[in-house]
mmCIF file of C-alpha atoms in Angstrom:
data_model
loop_
_atom_site.group_PDB
_atom_site.id
_atom_site.type_symbol
_atom_site.label_atom_id
_atom_site.label_comp_id
_atom_site.label_asym_id
_atom_site.label_seq_id
_atom_site.Cartn_x
_atom_site.Cartn_y
_atom_site.Cartn_z
ATOM 1 C CA MET A 1479 8.803 -58.448 85.446
ATOM 2 C CA LYS A 1480 10.266 -55.627 87.505
ATOM 3 C CA ILE A 1481 13.792 -55.816 88.902
ATOM 4 C CA SER A 1482 12.390 -55.951 92.302
ATOM 5 C CA GLN A 1483 10.405 -59.205 91.882
ATOM 6 C CA LEU A 1484 13.391 -60.737 91.379
ATOM 7 C CA GLU A 1485 14.421 -60.593 95.210
ATOM 8 C CA GLY A 1486 14.379 -64.132 96.697
ATOM 9 C CA LYS A 1487 14.612 -65.926 93.253
ATOM 10 C CA ARG A 1488 16.922 -68.116 91.794
ATOM 11 C CA VAL A 1489 18.268 -66.188 89.100
ATOM 12 C CA ALA A 1490 20.830 -66.671 86.408
ATOM 13 C CA LEU A 1491 22.215 -64.949 83.739
ATOM 14 C CA TRP A 1492 22.830 -66.273 80.245
ATOM 15 C CA GLY A 1493 25.471 -64.349 77.940
ATOM 16 C CA TRP A 1494 28.287 -62.243 79.082
ATOM 17 C CA GLY A 1495 28.477 -59.746 76.378
ATOM 18 C CA ARG A 1496 27.670 -56.285 76.735
ATOM 19 C CA GLU A 1497 23.897 -56.943 77.547
ATOM 20 C CA GLY A 1498 24.738 -59.343 80.240
ATOM 21 C CA ARG A 1499 27.282 -57.009 81.948
ATOM 22 C CA ALA A 1500 24.729 -54.586 81.817
ATOM 23 C CA ALA A 1501 22.118 -56.961 83.436
ATOM 24 C CA TYR A 1502 25.028 -58.009 86.311
ATOM 25 C CA ALA A 1503 25.673 -54.180 86.973
ATOM 26 C CA VAL A 1504 21.730 -53.205 87.441
ATOM 27 C CA LEU A 1505 21.212 -56.401 89.535
ATOM 28 C CA ARG A 1506 24.030 -56.052 91.724
ATOM 29 C CA ALA A 1507 23.188 -52.352 92.423
ATOM 30 C CA ARG A 1508 19.590 -53.119 92.884
ATOM 31 C CA LEU A 1509 19.608 -56.413 94.430
ATOM 32 C CA PRO A 1510 23.224 -56.446 96.196
ATOM 33 C CA SER A 1511 22.233 -59.549 98.445
ATOM 34 C CA LEU A 1512 20.773 -61.739 95.109
ATOM 35 C CA GLY A 1513 22.782 -64.762 94.250
ATOM 36 C CA LEU A 1514 23.549 -64.895 90.557
ATOM 37 C CA SER A 1515 24.744 -67.329 88.309
ATOM 38 C CA LEU A 1516 26.440 -66.877 84.968
ATOM 39 C CA PHE A 1517 26.119 -69.130 82.097
ATOM 40 C CA CYS A 1518 28.496 -68.342 79.047
ATOM 41 C CA PRO A 1519 30.920 -70.001 76.581
ATOM 42 C CA ALA A 1520 34.036 -71.686 78.126
ATOM 43 C CA SER A 1521 36.285 -69.089 76.463
ATOM 44 C CA GLU A 1522 34.844 -66.338 78.713
ATOM 45 C CA VAL A 1523 34.835 -68.109 82.092
ATOM 46 C CA ALA A 1524 37.898 -66.962 83.223
ATOM 47 C CA ALA A 1525 37.377 -63.352 82.163
ATOM 48 C CA ALA A 1526 34.109 -63.227 83.811
ATOM 49 C CA ARG A 1527 35.414 -64.566 87.039
ATOM 50 C CA ALA A 1528 38.104 -62.252 86.957
ATOM 51 C CA GLU A 1529 35.965 -59.170 86.245
ATOM 52 C CA THR A 1530 33.136 -60.074 89.002
ATOM 53 C CA GLN A 1531 35.876 -61.008 91.571
ATOM 54 C CA GLY A 1532 34.424 -64.229 92.510
ATOM 55 C CA VAL A 1533 30.999 -62.727 93.326
ATOM 56 C CA LEU A 1534 29.152 -64.256 90.496
ATOM 57 C CA ASP A 1535 28.796 -68.155 90.199
ATOM 58 C CA VAL A 1536 30.519 -68.458 86.802
ATOM 59 C CA ARG A 1537 29.446 -71.676 84.951
ATOM 60 C CA GLY A 1538 30.129 -72.014 81.417
ATOM 61 C CA GLU A 1539 27.700 -73.235 78.893
ATOM 62 C CA PRO A 1540 24.317 -74.473 80.061
ATOM 63 C CA SER A 1541 22.499 -77.692 79.630
ATOM 64 C CA ALA A 1542 18.765 -78.042 79.932
ATOM 65 C CA GLU A 1543 18.700 -79.318 83.453
ATOM 66 C CA ALA A 1544 21.033 -76.577 84.806
ATOM 67 C CA LEU A 1545 18.946 -73.810 83.487
ATOM 68 C CA ALA A 1546 15.774 -75.713 84.890
ATOM 69 C CA ALA A 1547 17.536 -74.896 88.234
ATOM 70 C CA PHE A 1548 16.779 -71.491 88.006
ATOM 71 C CA GLU A 1549 13.314 -69.664 88.172
ATOM 72 C CA VAL A 1550 14.361 -66.815 85.893
ATOM 73 C CA VAL A 1551 16.841 -66.554 83.482
ATOM 74 C CA ILE A 1552 17.733 -63.247 82.054
ATOM 75 C CA LYS A 1553 19.153 -63.897 78.271
ATOM 76 C CA SER A 1554 21.504 -61.844 76.377
ATOM 77 C CA PRO A 1555 19.707 -60.818 72.755
ATOM 78 C CA GLY A 1556 21.749 -63.154 70.437
ATOM 79 C CA ILE A 1557 20.542 -66.128 72.259
ATOM 80 C CA SER A 1558 17.423 -67.900 70.900
ATOM 81 C CA PRO A 1559 14.530 -68.761 73.364
ATOM 82 C CA TYR A 1560 13.615 -71.445 70.864
ATOM 83 C CA LEU A 1561 17.098 -73.365 71.513
ATOM 84 C CA PRO A 1562 15.979 -77.070 72.672
ATOM 85 C CA ILE A 1563 17.694 -76.491 76.156
ATOM 86 C CA ALA A 1564 15.665 -73.378 76.422
ATOM 87 C CA LEU A 1565 12.412 -75.009 75.632
ATOM 88 C CA ALA A 1566 13.055 -77.896 78.082
ATOM 89 C CA ALA A 1567 13.742 -75.697 80.743
ATOM 90 C CA ALA A 1568 10.608 -73.484 80.445
ATOM 91 C CA GLU A 1569 8.694 -76.573 80.144
ATOM 92 C CA GLN A 1570 10.114 -77.082 83.698
ATOM 93 C CA GLY A 1571 8.802 -73.753 84.477
ATOM 94 C CA THR A 1572 11.943 -71.661 84.119
ATOM 95 C CA CYS A 1573 10.840 -68.200 82.951
ATOM 96 C CA PHE A 1574 13.046 -66.827 80.378
ATOM 97 C CA ILE A 1575 13.534 -62.722 80.061
ATOM 98 C CA GLY A 1576 15.682 -60.064 78.610
ATOM 99 C CA GLY A 1577 17.071 -56.872 79.777
ATOM 100 C CA THR A 1578 14.562 -55.107 77.498
ATOM 101 C CA ALA A 1579 11.747 -56.772 79.165
ATOM 102 C CA LEU A 1580 13.240 -55.695 82.623
ATOM 103 C CA TRP A 1581 13.882 -52.110 81.115
ATOM 104 C CA PHE A 1582 10.221 -51.683 80.063
ATOM 105 C CA ALA A 1583 8.991 -52.961 83.096
ATOM 106 C CA GLU A 1584 10.466 -50.596 85.188
ATOM 107 C CA HIS A 1585 9.610 -47.509 82.811
ATOM 108 C CA ALA A 1586 5.976 -48.748 82.447
ATOM 109 C CA ASP A 1587 2.992 -46.736 84.140
ATOM 110 C CA ALA A 1588 0.788 -48.329 86.887
ATOM 111 C CA ASP A 1589 -1.443 -49.690 83.996
ATOM 112 C CA GLY A 1590 1.481 -51.148 82.217
ATOM 113 C CA THR A 1591 1.641 -48.582 79.392
ATOM 114 C CA VAL A 1592 5.186 -47.259 78.611
ATOM 115 C CA ARG A 1593 4.808 -43.611 77.343
ATOM 116 C CA ASP A 1594 7.371 -41.337 75.418
ATOM 117 C CA THR A 1595 8.969 -44.074 73.941
ATOM 118 C CA ILE A 1596 9.119 -44.812 70.235
ATOM 119 C CA CYS A 1597 10.236 -48.529 69.425
ATOM 120 C CA VAL A 1598 11.160 -49.630 65.663
ATOM 121 C CA THR A 1599 11.118 -53.326 65.199
ATOM 122 C CA GLY A 1600 11.249 -55.237 61.953
ATOM 123 C CA THR A 1601 13.943 -56.765 59.360
ATOM 124 C CA LYS A 1602 15.552 -53.983 57.534
ATOM 125 C CA GLY A 1603 15.917 -50.394 58.450
ATOM 126 C CA LYS A 1604 15.663 -50.348 62.174
ATOM 127 C CA SER A 1605 19.238 -48.498 62.799
ATOM 128 C CA THR A 1606 18.464 -45.742 60.289
ATOM 129 C CA THR A 1607 14.596 -45.365 61.253
ATOM 130 C CA THR A 1608 15.695 -45.230 65.145
ATOM 131 C CA ALA A 1609 18.385 -42.647 64.430
ATOM 132 C CA LEU A 1610 16.118 -40.653 62.345
ATOM 133 C CA VAL A 1611 13.567 -40.593 65.058
ATOM 134 C CA ALA A 1612 16.090 -39.780 67.669
ATOM 135 C CA HIS A 1613 17.396 -36.921 65.257
ATOM 136 C CA LEU A 1614 13.856 -35.404 64.494
ATOM 137 C CA LEU A 1615 13.123 -35.278 68.363
ATOM 138 C CA ARG A 1616 16.315 -33.623 69.363
ATOM 139 C CA ALA A 1617 15.878 -31.280 66.381
ATOM 140 C CA ALA A 1618 12.524 -30.279 67.997
ATOM 141 C CA GLY A 1619 14.474 -29.325 71.371
ATOM 142 C CA HIS A 1620 13.614 -32.639 73.092
ATOM 143 C CA ARG A 1621 16.118 -34.514 75.255
ATOM 144 C CA THR A 1622 16.105 -37.862 73.769
ATOM 145 C CA GLY A 1623 17.601 -41.270 74.574
ATOM 146 C CA LEU A 1624 18.794 -43.447 71.631
ATOM 147 C CA VAL A 1625 19.007 -46.856 72.930
ATOM 148 C CA GLY A 1626 19.134 -50.751 71.668
ATOM 149 C CA ASN A 1627 21.598 -51.959 69.570
ATOM 150 C CA ILE A 1628 22.207 -49.127 67.900
ATOM 151 C CA GLY A 1629 22.863 -47.093 71.207
ATOM 152 C CA LEU A 1630 23.523 -48.233 74.478
ATOM 153 C CA PRO A 1631 21.926 -51.281 76.009
ATOM 154 C CA LEU A 1632 18.654 -50.211 77.447
ATOM 155 C CA LEU A 1633 19.860 -51.552 81.339
ATOM 156 C CA GLU A 1634 22.817 -49.268 80.899
ATOM 157 C CA VAL A 1635 20.302 -46.333 80.851
ATOM 158 C CA LEU A 1636 17.960 -47.671 83.273
ATOM 159 C CA ASP A 1637 17.991 -44.525 85.367
ATOM 160 C CA PRO A 1638 19.807 -41.553 83.814
ATOM 161 C CA GLN A 1639 19.580 -38.208 85.101
ATOM 162 C CA PRO A 1640 18.527 -36.045 83.636
ATOM 163 C CA ALA A 1641 15.995 -38.220 82.110
ATOM 164 C CA PRO A 1642 15.266 -38.177 78.522
ATOM 165 C CA ALA A 1643 11.625 -36.519 77.579
ATOM 166 C CA TYR A 1644 11.721 -39.335 75.061
ATOM 167 C CA TRP A 1645 13.215 -42.622 74.220
ATOM 168 C CA ALA A 1646 14.147 -43.788 70.623
ATOM 169 C CA VAL A 1647 14.532 -47.822 70.987
#
């Protein structure tokens, strides 16, 4: 789903860490009139309200019913989509996506292919392998973006100038 496809939808953020803040910043910049709500722990509510100067509807911890009121929920990576409240909301039609999915949608060609991006997944060694890939690309003279949990959140580097020739994710 591209960011532009969120226009006119009921959208919430779930999580107010670095990834949630990055999603908020991108949505505010690209879709300034989009109404947004935030679900976060009670301990973060006051800070989120202050940080967003009352522009963001900060709601605290969600329930399944509260999540189901939204068409799209952009969740932070540490929040499992398999939580009972997320599953119940998904059964009601709520679409759960993350910042990574938004980034890839923005970088995809017309056919959906993301080129010049090397993604490392797995259980052990992701950070080391990704750092090595970025190092090798840079040593070969390529401008390379190092992003993900080892570098910057993907949405913080949605449109960098100048753009890297390669991405190590």
